[in-house]
Amino acid sequence: MPEPYDVVTMGRIGVDLYPLDIGVPLARVETFGKFLGGSPTNVAVAAARLGRRTAVITRTGRDAFGDYLHQELRGFGVDDRWVTPVEEYPTPVTFCEVFPPDDFPLYFYRQPKAPDLEIHPSELDLDVVRAARIFWMTGTGLSAEPSRAATLAALGARSEDRAGEPRTDTVADTSVSATVFDLDWRPMFWDGGDHGSVARARYREALAHATVAVGNIDECEIATGEREPHAAARALLAAGVELAVVKQGPKGVLAAHRDGSTAEVPPLPVEVVNGLGAGDAFGGALCHGLLAGWDLDRIMRYANAAGAIVASRLACSSAMPFPDEVERALAEGAVPADRATGSSATGPSTTGPSTTGPSATGPSAIGPSAIGPSTTGPSTTGPSTTGPSEAGPSAIGPSTTGPSETGPSGAGADGPVSRPSGAAS
């Protein structure tokens, strides 16, 4: 059998269309950048940027945007062989607004159904899932069938492979093989809207198979009923995981292991541009640290730094940092101004700020002449798009009623801290 992957992620993928105008309402934005998106996909990119061999299990539409996502995955060095097309549904797109330091409304276009929720159990290569050193899945994968059945099948395969093995007693043991459950609570993705009681039962079922759980306070409450960070961590450990990571926004991150070790790390100071990709960078760096066998405190500090770097940049996937960038941020105790830029796919950029993707030409700049007025985006006849609590146009489906990709605060944990001086806001 080929060498196992370091990280295999499963779940959401799509095209991010992010405004190149910062601080401008979506209705007035004229030019957008096009990027690879989707939280578990971004985690695979983040781990690949740190030198790990990664792959994604997901589905796209059979369309030009699906072709684009394959192109970007390959450019980032992420294996795309298990990214398959769905005839019936288009590839999802996501718009956002960028109002630093802590307001980044998201508008998801995933109707009538996202292809990444059409992953079937019979299509899984369970040998690859079992062999992966880290398998990463998300709560969104549990929101609808057949994705839910496929996600549980993958988790079951991982559990079967561990059957008879002694429980891991230390963080170093966890690094040998980990099954990570990113709690990823997105109520708008669940049939009929917010089904917290249904989600909790499904989350509990998945937690029984996972060895690591990662989530912010709201997500931990959905999974466990607990909001106090230490109580939430204890509840996650009681549910069966060996390592619980609770992202606390401006208070940083708390990690607790079954062996009794804990780490509580403050956020890294950063001048925020866009906080939406910070949690995914955190996730990729978490995987990297687990695979390296680092102690808990070092893993959390490294992951915090990776998240803070991405918070200082506009994009998500193309903003994921390289190891030297993370090490420099850690050494300086903040994100250096000359690293608060985008990165190319080939290595850290030293040429100044960039919003480009991994291709040589950067993201496609989509201006008004390219997209024009459309019935698929927010219009002047629908609700206002100026704040995260708006519902967005009803004909399009869920938009900004749930949490952001990473949350607005707490660099590298649930999002970035908003003050460059280091004072928590």
Coordinates of C-alpha atoms in Angstrom, one line a residue:
M1 CA 0.0 0.0 0.0
P2 CA 1.3 3.5 -0.7
E3 CA 2.6 5.7 2.1
P4 CA -0.3 6.9 4.2
Y5 CA -1.4 10.5 4.1
D6 CA -0.5 12.7 7.0
V7 CA -3.9 14.4 6.9
V8 CA -7.1 13.4 5.1
T9 CA -10.0 15.8 5.5
M10 CA -13.6 15.3 4.5
G11 CA -16.4 17.7 3.9
R12 CA -17.2 21.2 2.7
I13 CA -15.7 22.8 -0.4
G14 CA -16.6 25.7 -2.6
V15 CA -15.5 28.9 -4.3
D16 CA -14.9 32.0 -2.1
L17 CA -15.7 35.3 -3.8
Y18 CA -14.2 37.8 -1.5
P19 CA -14.4 41.6 -2.1
L20 CA -11.1 43.3 -2.9
D21 CA -12.7 46.4 -1.3
I22 CA -12.3 46.4 2.5
G23 CA -14.9 48.1 4.6
V24 CA -17.4 48.3 1.7
P25 CA -20.9 46.7 1.9
L26 CA -21.4 43.9 -0.6
A27 CA -24.0 45.9 -2.5
R28 CA -21.3 48.5 -3.4
V29 CA -18.4 46.1 -4.0
E30 CA -17.3 46.2 -7.6
T31 CA -14.3 43.7 -7.7
F32 CA -13.9 40.3 -6.1
G33 CA -11.1 37.8 -5.8
K34 CA -11.8 34.1 -6.5
F35 CA -10.3 31.6 -4.1
L36 CA -10.6 27.9 -3.0
G37 CA -12.8 27.7 0.1
G38 CA -14.5 25.4 2.5
S39 CA -13.3 24.8 6.1
P40 CA -12.0 21.2 5.9
T41 CA -10.5 21.9 2.5
N42 CA -8.7 24.9 3.9
V43 CA -7.4 22.7 6.7
A44 CA -5.8 20.4 4.1
V45 CA -4.2 23.3 2.4
A46 CA -2.9 24.7 5.7
A47 CA -1.3 21.4 6.6
A48 CA 0.2 21.1 3.1
R49 CA 1.7 24.5 3.4
L50 CA 3.5 23.2 6.5
G51 CA 4.9 20.3 4.6
R52 CA 2.4 17.6 5.2
R53 CA 1.0 15.1 2.6
T54 CA -2.7 15.8 2.5
A55 CA -5.8 14.8 0.6
V56 CA -9.5 15.8 0.6
I57 CA -12.7 13.8 0.3
T58 CA -15.5 15.9 -1.1
R59 CA -17.6 16.6 -4.1
T60 CA -18.2 19.6 -6.5
G61 CA -20.6 20.3 -9.3
R62 CA -19.6 19.2 -12.8
D63 CA -19.0 22.8 -13.9
A64 CA -16.4 25.4 -14.4
F65 CA -16.1 26.2 -10.7
G66 CA -15.6 22.5 -10.0
D67 CA -12.7 22.5 -12.5
Y68 CA -11.3 25.6 -10.8
L69 CA -11.3 23.9 -7.4
H70 CA -9.4 20.9 -8.8
Q71 CA -6.9 23.3 -10.3
E72 CA -6.4 25.1 -7.0
L73 CA -6.1 21.9 -4.9
R74 CA -3.3 20.6 -7.2
G75 CA -1.6 24.0 -7.1
F76 CA -1.5 23.8 -3.3
G77 CA -0.2 20.2 -3.4
V78 CA -3.4 18.6 -2.0
D79 CA -4.4 15.3 -3.5
D80 CA -7.8 15.7 -5.3
R81 CA -8.4 12.2 -6.5
W82 CA -11.3 11.8 -4.1
V83 CA -13.0 15.0 -5.2
T84 CA -15.7 13.8 -7.5
P85 CA -18.4 15.6 -9.5
V86 CA -22.2 15.6 -8.8
E87 CA -24.3 16.1 -11.9
E88 CA -27.4 17.5 -10.2
Y89 CA -26.0 20.4 -8.1
P90 CA -23.7 23.4 -8.8
T91 CA -20.5 24.0 -7.0
P92 CA -21.2 26.3 -4.0
V93 CA -20.0 29.8 -3.8
T94 CA -19.6 32.0 -0.8
F95 CA -19.5 35.8 -0.6
C96 CA -18.3 37.8 2.4
E97 CA -18.1 41.4 3.6
V98 CA -14.9 42.6 5.2
F99 CA -15.2 45.0 8.0
P100 CA -12.1 44.7 10.2
P101 CA -11.5 44.0 13.0
D102 CA -14.4 41.7 13.9
D103 CA -17.2 41.9 11.4
F104 CA -17.1 39.4 8.4
P105 CA -20.6 38.5 7.4
L106 CA -20.8 35.4 5.2
Y107 CA -23.3 34.6 2.4
F108 CA -23.5 30.9 1.5
Y109 CA -25.0 29.9 -1.9
R110 CA -25.5 26.1 -1.4
Q111 CA -29.0 25.6 -2.7
P112 CA -30.8 23.4 -3.6
K113 CA -28.1 21.2 -2.1
A114 CA -24.4 21.4 -1.9
P115 CA -22.5 18.6 -3.7
D116 CA -20.3 18.0 -0.7
L117 CA -23.4 16.7 1.2
E118 CA -23.7 14.0 -1.6
I119 CA -20.8 11.9 -0.4
H120 CA -22.0 8.3 -0.2
P121 CA -20.6 5.6 2.0
S122 CA -20.1 3.3 -0.9
E123 CA -17.8 5.8 -2.6
L124 CA -15.3 6.0 0.3
D125 CA -11.9 4.5 0.0
L126 CA -11.9 3.2 3.6
D127 CA -8.4 1.8 3.3
V128 CA -7.1 5.4 2.8
V129 CA -9.3 6.7 5.6
R130 CA -8.0 4.0 8.0
A131 CA -4.4 4.5 7.1
A132 CA -4.3 8.3 7.4
R133 CA -2.3 9.5 10.3
I134 CA -4.9 12.2 10.9
F135 CA -8.5 12.1 9.6
W136 CA -10.4 15.4 9.9
M137 CA -14.2 15.6 9.7
T138 CA -16.7 18.4 10.5
G139 CA -20.1 18.9 12.1
T140 CA -21.5 20.1 8.7
G141 CA -20.9 16.6 7.4
L142 CA -23.5 15.3 9.9
S143 CA -26.2 17.8 8.8
A144 CA -27.8 15.8 5.9
E145 CA -27.8 12.5 4.2
P146 CA -26.0 10.8 2.6
S147 CA -23.1 12.8 4.0
R148 CA -24.0 11.9 7.5
A149 CA -23.9 8.1 6.8
A150 CA -20.6 8.5 4.9
T151 CA -19.0 10.5 7.7
L152 CA -20.1 8.0 10.3
A153 CA -18.8 5.1 8.1
A154 CA -15.4 6.8 7.9
L155 CA -15.4 7.3 11.6
G156 CA -16.4 3.7 12.2
A157 CA -13.6 2.5 10.0
R158 CA -11.1 4.5 12.1
S159 CA -12.6 3.1 15.3
E160 CA -12.4 -0.5 14.0
D161 CA -8.8 0.1 13.1
R162 CA -8.1 1.1 16.7
A163 CA -10.1 -1.7 18.2
G164 CA -8.0 -3.6 20.8
E165 CA -5.4 -0.9 21.0
P166 CA -4.8 0.6 24.4
R167 CA -6.1 4.1 25.0
T168 CA -3.5 6.8 24.4
D169 CA -2.2 8.2 27.6
T170 CA -0.2 11.2 26.4
V171 CA -0.3 13.9 23.8
A172 CA 2.7 12.3 22.1
D173 CA 0.6 9.1 21.8
T174 CA -2.2 11.1 20.2
S175 CA 0.2 12.2 17.5
V176 CA 0.6 8.6 16.2
S177 CA -2.9 8.6 14.9
A178 CA -5.8 11.1 15.5
T179 CA -9.4 11.4 14.4
V180 CA -10.3 15.0 14.6
F181 CA -13.9 16.2 15.0
D182 CA -14.2 19.9 14.0
L183 CA -17.5 20.7 15.7
D184 CA -18.2 23.3 13.0
W185 CA -21.7 24.3 14.0
R186 CA -23.5 25.9 11.0
P187 CA -27.3 26.0 11.8
M188 CA -28.2 27.2 8.3
F189 CA -26.8 24.0 6.8
W190 CA -29.2 21.8 8.7
D191 CA -32.5 20.8 7.2
G192 CA -35.2 23.3 8.3
G193 CA -32.6 25.6 10.0
D194 CA -31.4 25.5 13.6
H195 CA -31.8 21.9 15.0
G196 CA -29.7 22.1 18.1
S197 CA -31.3 19.1 19.7
V198 CA -30.9 16.9 16.6
A199 CA -27.3 18.1 16.2
R200 CA -26.4 17.3 19.7
A201 CA -27.4 13.7 19.3
R202 CA -25.5 13.4 16.1
Y203 CA -22.5 15.1 17.6
R204 CA -22.5 12.7 20.5
E205 CA -22.5 9.8 18.1
A206 CA -19.5 11.2 16.2
L207 CA -17.6 12.1 19.4
A208 CA -17.6 8.4 20.4
H209 CA -15.4 7.7 17.4
A210 CA -13.1 10.8 17.6
T211 CA -9.9 11.2 19.5
V212 CA -9.7 15.0 19.2
A213 CA -12.5 17.6 19.3
V214 CA -12.0 21.2 18.3
G215 CA -14.6 24.0 18.6
N216 CA -15.5 27.4 19.8
I217 CA -17.7 28.1 22.8
D218 CA -21.0 28.0 20.8
E219 CA -20.0 24.8 19.1
C220 CA -19.0 23.2 22.4
E221 CA -22.4 24.1 23.8
I222 CA -24.1 22.3 20.9
A223 CA -22.0 19.2 21.4
T224 CA -22.0 19.1 25.3
G225 CA -24.5 21.7 26.7
E226 CA -21.6 23.4 28.4
R227 CA -20.4 27.0 27.7
E228 CA -17.8 27.4 30.4
P229 CA -14.5 26.5 28.7
H230 CA -13.1 24.1 31.3
A231 CA -16.5 22.4 31.8
A232 CA -16.9 22.1 28.0
A233 CA -13.4 20.5 27.8
R234 CA -14.2 18.0 30.6
A235 CA -17.5 17.2 28.9
L236 CA -15.8 16.5 25.5
L237 CA -13.3 14.2 27.3
A238 CA -16.1 12.4 29.0
A239 CA -17.8 11.9 25.6
G240 CA -14.8 9.9 24.5
V241 CA -12.1 12.1 23.0
E242 CA -8.5 12.2 24.2
L243 CA -7.8 15.8 23.5
A244 CA -10.3 18.7 23.7
V245 CA -9.5 22.1 22.2
V246 CA -11.8 24.9 23.2
K247 CA -11.4 28.2 21.2
Q248 CA -12.2 31.2 23.4
G249 CA -12.0 34.1 21.1
P250 CA -10.2 37.1 22.7
K251 CA -9.2 34.8 25.6
G252 CA -7.2 32.5 23.3
V253 CA -7.5 28.8 23.4
L254 CA -7.8 26.1 26.0
A255 CA -6.6 22.5 25.4
A256 CA -7.1 19.6 27.8
H257 CA -5.8 16.0 27.4
R258 CA -7.0 12.9 29.0
D259 CA -3.6 12.5 30.7
G260 CA -4.4 15.6 32.8
S261 CA -2.2 18.0 30.9
T262 CA -3.6 21.3 29.9
A263 CA -2.5 24.4 28.0
E264 CA -4.2 27.8 28.0
V265 CA -2.6 30.1 25.5
P266 CA -3.5 33.8 24.8
P267 CA -4.0 35.1 21.3
L268 CA -1.1 36.5 19.3
P269 CA -1.3 40.3 18.6
V270 CA -2.2 41.0 15.0
E271 CA -3.7 43.8 12.9
V272 CA -6.8 42.1 11.5
V273 CA -7.7 42.3 7.8
N274 CA -10.1 39.3 7.5
G275 CA -10.7 36.8 10.3
L276 CA -12.5 34.1 8.3
G277 CA -9.6 31.8 7.6
A278 CA -7.9 31.9 11.0
G279 CA -9.6 28.8 12.4
D280 CA -8.7 26.7 9.4
A281 CA -5.0 27.8 9.7
F282 CA -5.3 26.9 13.3
G283 CA -6.6 23.4 12.4
G284 CA -3.8 22.7 9.8
A285 CA -1.2 23.8 12.3
L286 CA -2.8 21.7 15.0
C287 CA -2.5 18.7 12.8
H288 CA 1.1 19.6 12.0
G289 CA 2.0 19.8 15.7
L290 CA 0.2 16.6 16.6
L291 CA 2.1 14.8 13.8
A292 CA 5.4 16.3 15.1
G293 CA 4.7 14.9 18.6
W294 CA 5.1 18.3 20.3
D295 CA 3.9 19.1 23.8
L296 CA 0.4 20.6 24.2
D297 CA 1.6 24.2 24.9
R298 CA 3.9 24.3 21.9
I299 CA 1.1 23.0 19.6
M300 CA -1.4 25.6 20.8
R301 CA 1.1 28.4 20.5
Y302 CA 2.1 27.4 17.0
A303 CA -1.5 27.0 15.9
N304 CA -2.4 30.4 17.4
A305 CA 0.4 32.0 15.4
A306 CA -0.7 30.4 12.1
G307 CA -4.2 31.6 12.7
A308 CA -3.1 35.1 13.5
I309 CA -1.1 35.3 10.2
V310 CA -4.1 34.4 8.2
A311 CA -6.2 36.9 10.1
S312 CA -3.8 39.6 8.8
R313 CA -4.5 38.7 5.2
L314 CA -7.6 39.0 2.9
A315 CA -8.0 35.4 1.6
C316 CA -8.2 32.1 3.3
S317 CA -6.6 29.2 1.4
S318 CA -4.0 31.2 -0.4
A319 CA -3.2 33.0 2.9
M320 CA -2.1 29.9 4.7
P321 CA 1.4 30.4 6.2
F322 CA 4.6 28.5 5.6
P323 CA 6.7 27.3 8.5
D324 CA 9.2 30.1 8.4
E325 CA 6.4 32.6 8.7
V326 CA 4.9 30.9 11.7
E327 CA 8.3 30.6 13.4
R328 CA 9.0 34.3 12.9
A329 CA 5.7 35.3 14.3
L330 CA 6.4 33.2 17.4
A331 CA 9.9 34.6 17.8
E332 CA 8.6 38.2 17.5
G333 CA 5.5 37.7 19.7
A334 CA 3.3 39.2 17.0
V335 CA 2.6 39.0 13.3
P336 CA 5.3 41.1 11.6
A337 CA 3.9 43.8 9.3
D338 CA 5.9 42.5 6.3
R339 CA 4.3 39.0 6.7
A340 CA 0.8 40.4 6.8
T341 CA 0.4 39.5 3.1
G342 CA -0.9 36.8 0.9
S343 CA 1.4 33.9 -0.1
S344 CA 2.0 32.2 -3.3
A345 CA 1.8 28.4 -3.7
T346 CA 5.5 28.1 -4.3
G347 CA 6.9 29.7 -1.1
P348 CA 6.7 32.6 1.2
S349 CA 6.4 35.9 -0.6
T350 CA 8.9 38.6 0.0
T351 CA 7.6 41.1 -2.6
G352 CA 4.9 42.8 -0.5
P353 CA 1.2 42.5 0.0
S354 CA -0.7 40.2 -2.3
T355 CA -4.2 38.9 -2.6
T356 CA -3.3 36.2 -5.1
G357 CA -4.2 32.5 -5.1
P358 CA -1.8 29.7 -5.9
S359 CA -1.7 30.2 -9.6
A360 CA 0.8 32.3 -11.4
T361 CA -1.7 34.9 -12.3
G362 CA -3.4 35.1 -8.9
P363 CA -7.2 35.1 -8.3
S364 CA -9.5 36.1 -11.1
A365 CA -10.6 39.7 -10.5
I366 CA -14.4 39.6 -11.0
G367 CA -15.6 43.2 -11.5
P368 CA -19.0 44.6 -12.4
S369 CA -18.6 43.9 -16.1
A370 CA -18.0 40.3 -15.4
I371 CA -20.9 39.5 -13.1
G372 CA -23.3 42.5 -13.5
P373 CA -26.7 42.4 -11.8
S374 CA -27.8 38.9 -11.0
T375 CA -30.7 37.1 -9.4
T376 CA -28.3 34.9 -7.5
G377 CA -26.7 37.6 -5.3
P378 CA -28.0 40.0 -2.7
S379 CA -30.2 42.7 -4.4
T380 CA -31.6 46.0 -3.5
T381 CA -35.0 44.4 -3.0
G382 CA -33.8 42.0 -0.3
P383 CA -32.7 42.5 3.2
S384 CA -29.7 44.7 4.0
T385 CA -26.3 43.1 3.8
T386 CA -24.5 45.3 6.2
G387 CA -24.4 43.1 9.2
P388 CA -23.9 39.5 10.3
S389 CA -27.4 39.1 11.6
E390 CA -29.1 39.7 8.3
A391 CA -30.8 36.8 6.7
G392 CA -29.8 37.6 3.1
P393 CA -32.0 37.0 0.1
S394 CA -34.6 34.3 0.8
A395 CA -34.5 32.8 -2.7
I396 CA -30.8 31.9 -2.2
G397 CA -30.9 30.1 1.1
P398 CA -28.9 30.5 4.3
S399 CA -26.5 33.3 4.6
T400 CA -25.2 35.1 7.7
T401 CA -27.4 33.7 10.5
G402 CA -24.7 31.4 11.9
P403 CA -21.2 31.8 13.1
S404 CA -18.4 32.8 10.8
E405 CA -15.9 30.4 9.4
T406 CA -13.7 31.1 12.4
G407 CA -15.4 33.7 14.5
P408 CA -14.3 37.3 14.8
S409 CA -12.0 37.3 17.8
G410 CA -9.1 35.5 19.3
A411 CA -6.2 35.2 16.9
G412 CA -5.5 31.7 15.7
A413 CA -8.1 30.1 17.9
D414 CA -11.6 31.2 16.9
G415 CA -10.4 34.2 15.0
P416 CA -8.0 37.2 15.5
V417 CA -7.6 39.5 18.3
S418 CA -8.2 43.0 17.0
R419 CA -5.5 45.1 18.7
P420 CA -2.0 45.1 17.4
S421 CA -0.7 46.1 20.9
G422 CA -1.8 42.8 22.3
A423 CA -4.5 44.0 24.5
A424 CA -7.5 41.6 24.3
S425 CA -10.6 43.3 23.1

